[in-house]
């Protein structure tokens, strides 16, 4: 390791000596000029005076965090209870309708098919199942086109829309239509309501037009959704055993892999799983998981899917060892009180079993049969069917034979029906709440991704199972389906108003498994090319990965256990996309939400964050000032409830407040405390409009060119702004608009310029430049945002009432900087030690203006603007770190996405060989010919549904991503922070054959530093100081330990594993699924891949 030698040698001879007094005088002159401009055009001194004048009438109330979190929790519980009641009404109606419905195998019935509605044929007649269905945009449903008087039916492509089971189910469930409408009228905050049938259809209210994907396929199957599976079954521990012996090669292996992946898709975060592959010997497909079960969260499921894809068939199969290993794991977990502690099952996937392995079952599973065994016979061979079926039927399981890819989905679903039997026979209507998820199935999901704060895109679902109550089928335990309703988490968080939480405060929710339901720092999306996509693990982000300073997991443990309490932590809060950090002491208050598996946390930052300012003013005075044209309110905050009554939806929050105050809309429900704060702030800030307007009228375009706008924001979400130039001349058009969420008040946070100013001494200004990668058009930064906080003090308590600032062109800053950074030619140099007269324009000097995080605002080289100084000059930055003027703060990101190089599995083939080239050409010709056959509809018996499904399989298999892929990872990255106690410093750096002198001087009343250094001495031997994030690579034993670790979780309250009346002989058969002849071409094509 090379050691760099630094020394401070004021007496040593440097190539260029920089007089310290000169640099100080430059910094003072430039700082004075800056302060004069920003105080004048922001009006900060006037605003401070106005708030000072009203201090005698102000009250500062300390927030009781525990009382607040309990109040929010009660309101959330009440809101969620209304959703449960709506679902209960639907369940009651569905079960009553089924009781009164007699199955009719020849039923003919037209219904609204969501794919076919409003479709016409060539004669301009509506197609079958596609009658006229009126659709209108509705703000409550994200402006989607919907029909709020009727529901419609969605079917996945592989389900025939005229199947008798489907027609009977759809006809019976028509009874839900009036209940959907009645529910929505009773509770207008309800969103989507639906019934997912066990036969595969999905009844959705309000009705929408469902669009197929780019391949013409509708892959959405309600029975695969988390809400359906959780409501239909209790928690389960599952060991999947897959045969990878030589006989499984080719299509059989493909079907087996697809079967495993389909089973994995039926698991959720309350389930536990492992996968064992067997041939000559038994091996766990993830060696780190040997001998245990792991939580089936999204992270682990995706990891298993990658490993399943790599399985290869070879050797001879020995099932008994694999079964023995599986029973041992399940027994150990059961006895240790680990796992789901409810259902336990083994899934055996094989192309044959030479015996029935009775001795294994006698030893490990009989007579209690605590573990169900489900068997999946792969392929058309029926020789082994009796023994494979015997295994399932004698272990309370179910047997199916899967001979094509098209059979997989329906056959895997059978196990869910078996596991649901005990609950159905007992008529236990458990209410379940899902983990957070993002509904990408609905149209326009991509537009929504782009328009909303990431953490607010998510939702949870409340769901309940629907049973057949007919006595004649009781022992069969027939599950009709699941009823559900979505609850956007955005609606829940509206009950924890932003203004009550202070500048840095926030509310968050987590589940019984410790996963985040909602948190302002949750980032569920990532960018792939230009598209925003959900991360693979977006809904299994643990609380400890977001609140990572909770190293001993005290907060996490208390919240999972549903405790009510309080905790204090010193935290480092990343802002501005991780480039800067705020150091806060946060108080965490938490409690559970009764009747749900969720816990609520409220965070208040110590100091001003725990105070609420209460001012008093008359409605008449406040209303007058609210009507000024420069004023706006935070449109994401809830001053008045406008999203329930359709007549109110068109109102902005400001319009709603004004109508409420004038009595024009007596039905409006408004937050009177917040409205009172807004009125007070409107009155106090009103003089700013006249002040700014006068300035704008008297501006000199010569001296003041470059000041573009002034703005202010108060803690009540009120904003005022004025333009000093024509709107067409504004450099940053996104600022203070929805396109720049960081610059406005949102449900998630206060504006960045407000948050940073609040942590800076009042009266001192924060200068902020957008970095090069964030500037408009991707070019060099053009503007600087300047802001300062306005504080008030009452009875020794200091609160932040507002923040005020200006946006100026970087050009103006540069002009003032270069003018101040020079000595006149007639300067008296007699008292100065060093070069004189001196100018930053001289070739011997490099001068920089940098901020308190080391980012460059001004440099001689324009290309360096917005860059981190350490990347430009490693020698000086390293010295500043060693001297303590800057310090490195290590931050962690447990939601990062890292590049993984693409490796094609066939890369080892000698591709240059002429034989391989020939075979590749033949494969291409045959497979493309098959695609042509599938694309060309030449047979009258071919269903378009099957065609689309087949095409989808082909298109999918033809995709080969050549680029690097992104996958979730942990990273660490540095943030550099200036130590404000050190106002100035200087030093010499030994750079081989020369010494480099530098002088750093703080600019008063700002977060800026002037840095002047010798330009002649080349110090490029010093490496740059990088800002890059680095992936945290865990060594194998530690990686295994992290993967195996079982974090604390709270199990669901109910379990339905067995029932004495259950008909265990209903255990499957050898019925074949009819397959179109053209679909039989698929196996050949897949073998050719």
Short mmCIF file of N, CA and C in Angstrom, two decimals, residues 120-204:
data_model
loop_
_atom_site.label_atom_id
_atom_site.label_comp_id
_atom_site.label_asym_id
_atom_site.label_seq_id
_atom_site.Cartn_x
_atom_site.Cartn_y
_atom_site.Cartn_z
N UNK A 120 -66.68 -4.83 -32.46
CA UNK A 120 -67.64 -5.10 -33.55
C UNK A 120 -66.99 -5.94 -34.63
N UNK A 121 -67.85 -6.69 -35.36
CA UNK A 121 -67.34 -7.49 -36.47
C UNK A 121 -67.35 -6.66 -37.75
N UNK A 122 -67.03 -7.31 -38.87
CA UNK A 122 -66.94 -6.57 -40.14
C UNK A 122 -68.28 -6.00 -40.59
N UNK A 123 -69.40 -6.54 -40.06
CA UNK A 123 -70.74 -6.03 -40.41
C UNK A 123 -71.22 -4.97 -39.43
N UNK A 124 -70.33 -4.50 -38.60
CA UNK A 124 -70.63 -3.46 -37.61
C UNK A 124 -71.62 -3.93 -36.54
N UNK A 125 -71.66 -5.25 -36.31
CA UNK A 125 -72.47 -5.80 -35.22
C UNK A 125 -71.54 -6.14 -34.06
N UNK A 126 -72.07 -6.02 -32.84
CA UNK A 126 -71.24 -6.38 -31.68
C UNK A 126 -70.95 -7.87 -31.70
N UNK A 127 -69.69 -8.22 -31.38
CA UNK A 127 -69.30 -9.64 -31.38
C UNK A 127 -69.95 -10.33 -30.18
N UNK A 128 -69.97 -11.65 -30.22
CA UNK A 128 -70.55 -12.42 -29.12
C UNK A 128 -69.79 -12.12 -27.82
N UNK A 129 -70.52 -11.94 -26.73
CA UNK A 129 -70.00 -11.57 -25.41
C UNK A 129 -69.37 -10.17 -25.41
N UNK A 130 -69.62 -9.41 -26.47
CA UNK A 130 -68.98 -8.09 -26.56
C UNK A 130 -69.96 -6.98 -26.81
N UNK A 131 -71.07 -6.99 -26.10
CA UNK A 131 -72.11 -5.98 -26.30
C UNK A 131 -71.59 -4.58 -25.91
N UNK A 132 -72.43 -3.57 -26.16
CA UNK A 132 -72.06 -2.20 -25.80
C UNK A 132 -71.94 -2.09 -24.28
N UNK A 133 -70.86 -1.47 -23.83
CA UNK A 133 -70.58 -1.34 -22.39
C UNK A 133 -70.04 0.07 -22.19
N UNK A 134 -70.85 0.94 -21.60
CA UNK A 134 -70.49 2.37 -21.52
C UNK A 134 -69.32 2.57 -20.54
N UNK A 135 -68.27 3.22 -21.02
CA UNK A 135 -67.08 3.48 -20.21
C UNK A 135 -66.80 4.98 -20.16
N UNK A 136 -66.55 5.49 -18.96
CA UNK A 136 -66.27 6.92 -18.80
C UNK A 136 -65.06 7.10 -17.89
N UNK A 137 -64.24 8.12 -18.15
CA UNK A 137 -63.07 8.35 -17.27
C UNK A 137 -63.54 8.72 -15.86
N UNK A 138 -62.82 8.20 -14.86
CA UNK A 138 -63.21 8.46 -13.47
C UNK A 138 -61.95 8.76 -12.65
N UNK A 139 -61.91 9.96 -12.08
CA UNK A 139 -60.72 10.38 -11.32
C UNK A 139 -60.42 9.45 -10.15
N UNK A 140 -61.49 8.94 -9.52
CA UNK A 140 -61.32 8.07 -8.35
C UNK A 140 -60.58 6.78 -8.72
N UNK A 141 -60.69 6.40 -10.00
CA UNK A 141 -60.00 5.19 -10.48
C UNK A 141 -58.87 5.58 -11.44
N UNK A 142 -58.08 6.56 -11.01
CA UNK A 142 -56.89 7.00 -11.75
C UNK A 142 -57.20 7.40 -13.19
N UNK A 143 -58.37 7.96 -13.39
CA UNK A 143 -58.80 8.44 -14.72
C UNK A 143 -58.93 7.33 -15.75
N UNK A 144 -59.03 6.08 -15.30
CA UNK A 144 -59.29 4.99 -16.23
C UNK A 144 -60.73 5.07 -16.72
N UNK A 145 -60.97 4.48 -17.89
CA UNK A 145 -62.33 4.39 -18.41
C UNK A 145 -63.04 3.24 -17.70
N UNK A 146 -64.10 3.55 -16.94
CA UNK A 146 -64.78 2.52 -16.16
C UNK A 146 -66.30 2.66 -16.28
N UNK A 147 -67.00 1.60 -15.84
CA UNK A 147 -68.45 1.62 -15.77
C UNK A 147 -68.82 1.36 -14.31
N UNK A 148 -69.31 2.41 -13.61
CA UNK A 148 -69.56 2.28 -12.17
C UNK A 148 -70.96 1.72 -11.87
N UNK A 149 -71.70 1.32 -12.91
CA UNK A 149 -73.01 0.71 -12.65
C UNK A 149 -72.99 -0.80 -12.82
N UNK A 150 -71.88 -1.33 -13.38
CA UNK A 150 -71.86 -2.76 -13.69
C UNK A 150 -70.44 -3.31 -13.65
N UNK A 151 -70.32 -4.59 -13.31
CA UNK A 151 -69.02 -5.26 -13.35
C UNK A 151 -68.90 -6.02 -14.67
N UNK A 152 -67.70 -6.45 -15.02
CA UNK A 152 -67.54 -7.32 -16.18
C UNK A 152 -66.58 -8.46 -15.86
N UNK A 153 -66.41 -9.37 -16.81
CA UNK A 153 -65.71 -10.63 -16.55
C UNK A 153 -64.41 -10.70 -17.35
N UNK A 154 -63.32 -11.03 -16.65
CA UNK A 154 -62.03 -11.24 -17.30
C UNK A 154 -61.67 -12.71 -17.19
N UNK A 155 -61.13 -13.25 -18.28
CA UNK A 155 -60.69 -14.66 -18.29
C UNK A 155 -59.27 -14.72 -18.84
N UNK A 156 -58.41 -15.55 -18.24
CA UNK A 156 -57.09 -15.72 -18.84
C UNK A 156 -57.21 -16.43 -20.19
N UNK A 157 -56.22 -16.26 -21.03
CA UNK A 157 -56.27 -16.80 -22.39
C UNK A 157 -56.49 -18.31 -22.41
N UNK A 158 -55.98 -19.03 -21.41
CA UNK A 158 -56.08 -20.50 -21.46
C UNK A 158 -57.39 -21.04 -20.88
N UNK A 159 -58.34 -20.16 -20.54
CA UNK A 159 -59.65 -20.61 -20.03
C UNK A 159 -60.71 -20.30 -21.09
N UNK A 160 -61.48 -21.32 -21.48
CA UNK A 160 -62.48 -21.19 -22.54
C UNK A 160 -63.68 -20.41 -22.00
N UNK A 161 -64.05 -19.33 -22.72
CA UNK A 161 -65.07 -18.43 -22.18
C UNK A 161 -66.50 -18.97 -22.22
N UNK A 162 -66.72 -20.11 -22.88
CA UNK A 162 -68.07 -20.69 -22.92
C UNK A 162 -68.12 -22.05 -22.20
N UNK A 163 -67.09 -22.35 -21.44
CA UNK A 163 -67.07 -23.60 -20.67
C UNK A 163 -68.28 -23.60 -19.72
N UNK A 164 -69.01 -24.74 -19.57
CA UNK A 164 -70.19 -24.78 -18.70
C UNK A 164 -69.90 -24.34 -17.27
N UNK A 165 -68.73 -24.72 -16.72
CA UNK A 165 -68.39 -24.29 -15.35
C UNK A 165 -68.28 -22.77 -15.28
N UNK A 166 -67.69 -22.19 -16.32
CA UNK A 166 -67.54 -20.73 -16.36
C UNK A 166 -68.92 -20.08 -16.45
N UNK A 167 -69.76 -20.55 -17.38
CA UNK A 167 -71.08 -19.94 -17.58
C UNK A 167 -71.93 -20.03 -16.30
N UNK A 168 -71.90 -21.16 -15.63
CA UNK A 168 -72.67 -21.31 -14.39
C UNK A 168 -72.16 -20.37 -13.30
N UNK A 169 -70.83 -20.29 -13.20
CA UNK A 169 -70.23 -19.42 -12.18
C UNK A 169 -70.52 -17.95 -12.44
N UNK A 170 -70.41 -17.54 -13.71
CA UNK A 170 -70.67 -16.14 -14.07
C UNK A 170 -72.14 -15.81 -13.81
N UNK A 171 -73.03 -16.73 -14.20
CA UNK A 171 -74.47 -16.51 -14.02
C UNK A 171 -74.80 -16.37 -12.53
N UNK A 172 -74.25 -17.28 -11.72
CA UNK A 172 -74.50 -17.23 -10.28
C UNK A 172 -73.98 -15.92 -9.67
N UNK A 173 -72.80 -15.48 -10.12
CA UNK A 173 -72.17 -14.31 -9.50
C UNK A 173 -72.73 -12.98 -9.99
N UNK A 174 -73.71 -13.02 -10.91
CA UNK A 174 -74.41 -11.79 -11.31
C UNK A 174 -75.03 -11.12 -10.08
N UNK A 175 -75.34 -11.93 -9.07
CA UNK A 175 -75.96 -11.41 -7.84
C UNK A 175 -75.07 -10.41 -7.12
N UNK A 176 -73.79 -10.37 -7.49
CA UNK A 176 -72.86 -9.44 -6.81
C UNK A 176 -72.98 -8.01 -7.33
N UNK A 177 -73.53 -7.83 -8.55
CA UNK A 177 -73.58 -6.48 -9.13
C UNK A 177 -74.24 -5.44 -8.23
N UNK A 178 -75.48 -5.69 -7.74
CA UNK A 178 -76.09 -4.65 -6.88
C UNK A 178 -75.31 -4.42 -5.58
N UNK A 179 -74.61 -5.46 -5.09
CA UNK A 179 -73.84 -5.30 -3.84
C UNK A 179 -72.61 -4.42 -4.09
N UNK A 180 -71.94 -4.64 -5.24
CA UNK A 180 -70.80 -3.78 -5.62
C UNK A 180 -71.22 -2.31 -5.58
N UNK A 181 -72.35 -2.02 -6.27
CA UNK A 181 -72.81 -0.63 -6.40
C UNK A 181 -73.19 -0.07 -5.02
N UNK A 182 -73.91 -0.88 -4.24
CA UNK A 182 -74.35 -0.44 -2.91
C UNK A 182 -73.14 -0.18 -2.01
N UNK A 183 -72.14 -1.06 -2.06
CA UNK A 183 -70.91 -0.85 -1.26
C UNK A 183 -70.26 0.48 -1.60
N UNK A 184 -70.18 0.77 -2.90
CA UNK A 184 -69.51 1.99 -3.36
C UNK A 184 -70.28 3.23 -2.93
N UNK A 185 -71.62 3.12 -2.90
CA UNK A 185 -72.43 4.26 -2.46
C UNK A 185 -72.28 4.47 -0.95
N UNK A 186 -72.19 3.38 -0.19
CA UNK A 186 -72.03 3.49 1.27
C UNK A 186 -70.66 4.05 1.64
N UNK A 187 -69.63 3.61 0.91
CA UNK A 187 -68.25 4.02 1.22
C UNK A 187 -67.57 4.46 -0.07
N UNK A 188 -67.67 5.75 -0.42
CA UNK A 188 -67.10 6.22 -1.70
C UNK A 188 -65.58 6.17 -1.75
N UNK A 189 -64.91 5.82 -0.62
CA UNK A 189 -63.44 5.69 -0.67
C UNK A 189 -63.04 4.31 -1.17
N UNK A 190 -64.01 3.39 -1.34
CA UNK A 190 -63.70 2.07 -1.88
C UNK A 190 -63.12 2.21 -3.28
N UNK A 191 -62.18 1.31 -3.61
CA UNK A 191 -61.69 1.30 -5.00
C UNK A 191 -62.20 0.02 -5.66
N UNK A 192 -61.31 -0.77 -6.23
CA UNK A 192 -61.73 -1.98 -6.95
C UNK A 192 -62.32 -3.02 -5.99
N UNK A 193 -63.45 -3.61 -6.39
CA UNK A 193 -64.03 -4.75 -5.67
C UNK A 193 -64.10 -5.89 -6.68
N UNK A 194 -63.93 -7.14 -6.21
CA UNK A 194 -63.91 -8.22 -7.19
C UNK A 194 -64.18 -9.59 -6.56
N UNK A 195 -64.52 -10.52 -7.45
CA UNK A 195 -64.70 -11.92 -7.08
C UNK A 195 -63.84 -12.75 -8.02
N UNK A 196 -62.89 -13.50 -7.46
CA UNK A 196 -62.06 -14.39 -8.25
C UNK A 196 -62.58 -15.81 -8.07
N UNK A 197 -63.01 -16.43 -9.16
CA UNK A 197 -63.61 -17.76 -9.07
C UNK A 197 -62.56 -18.85 -9.15
N UNK A 198 -62.83 -19.98 -8.46
CA UNK A 198 -61.90 -21.11 -8.51
C UNK A 198 -61.87 -21.74 -9.90
N UNK A 199 -62.84 -21.39 -10.75
CA UNK A 199 -62.82 -21.91 -12.13
C UNK A 199 -61.97 -21.05 -13.06
N UNK A 200 -61.57 -19.87 -12.59
CA UNK A 200 -60.64 -19.06 -13.38
C UNK A 200 -61.16 -17.72 -13.84
N UNK A 201 -62.49 -17.45 -13.73
CA UNK A 201 -62.95 -16.13 -14.17
C UNK A 201 -62.81 -15.12 -13.03
N UNK A 202 -62.79 -13.83 -13.41
CA UNK A 202 -62.54 -12.73 -12.48
C UNK A 202 -63.60 -11.67 -12.73
N UNK A 203 -64.49 -11.45 -11.77
CA UNK A 203 -65.53 -10.43 -11.91
C UNK A 203 -65.03 -9.15 -11.23
N UNK A 204 -64.91 -8.08 -12.00
CA UNK A 204 -64.30 -6.83 -11.51
C UNK A 204 -65.29 -5.68 -11.56
#
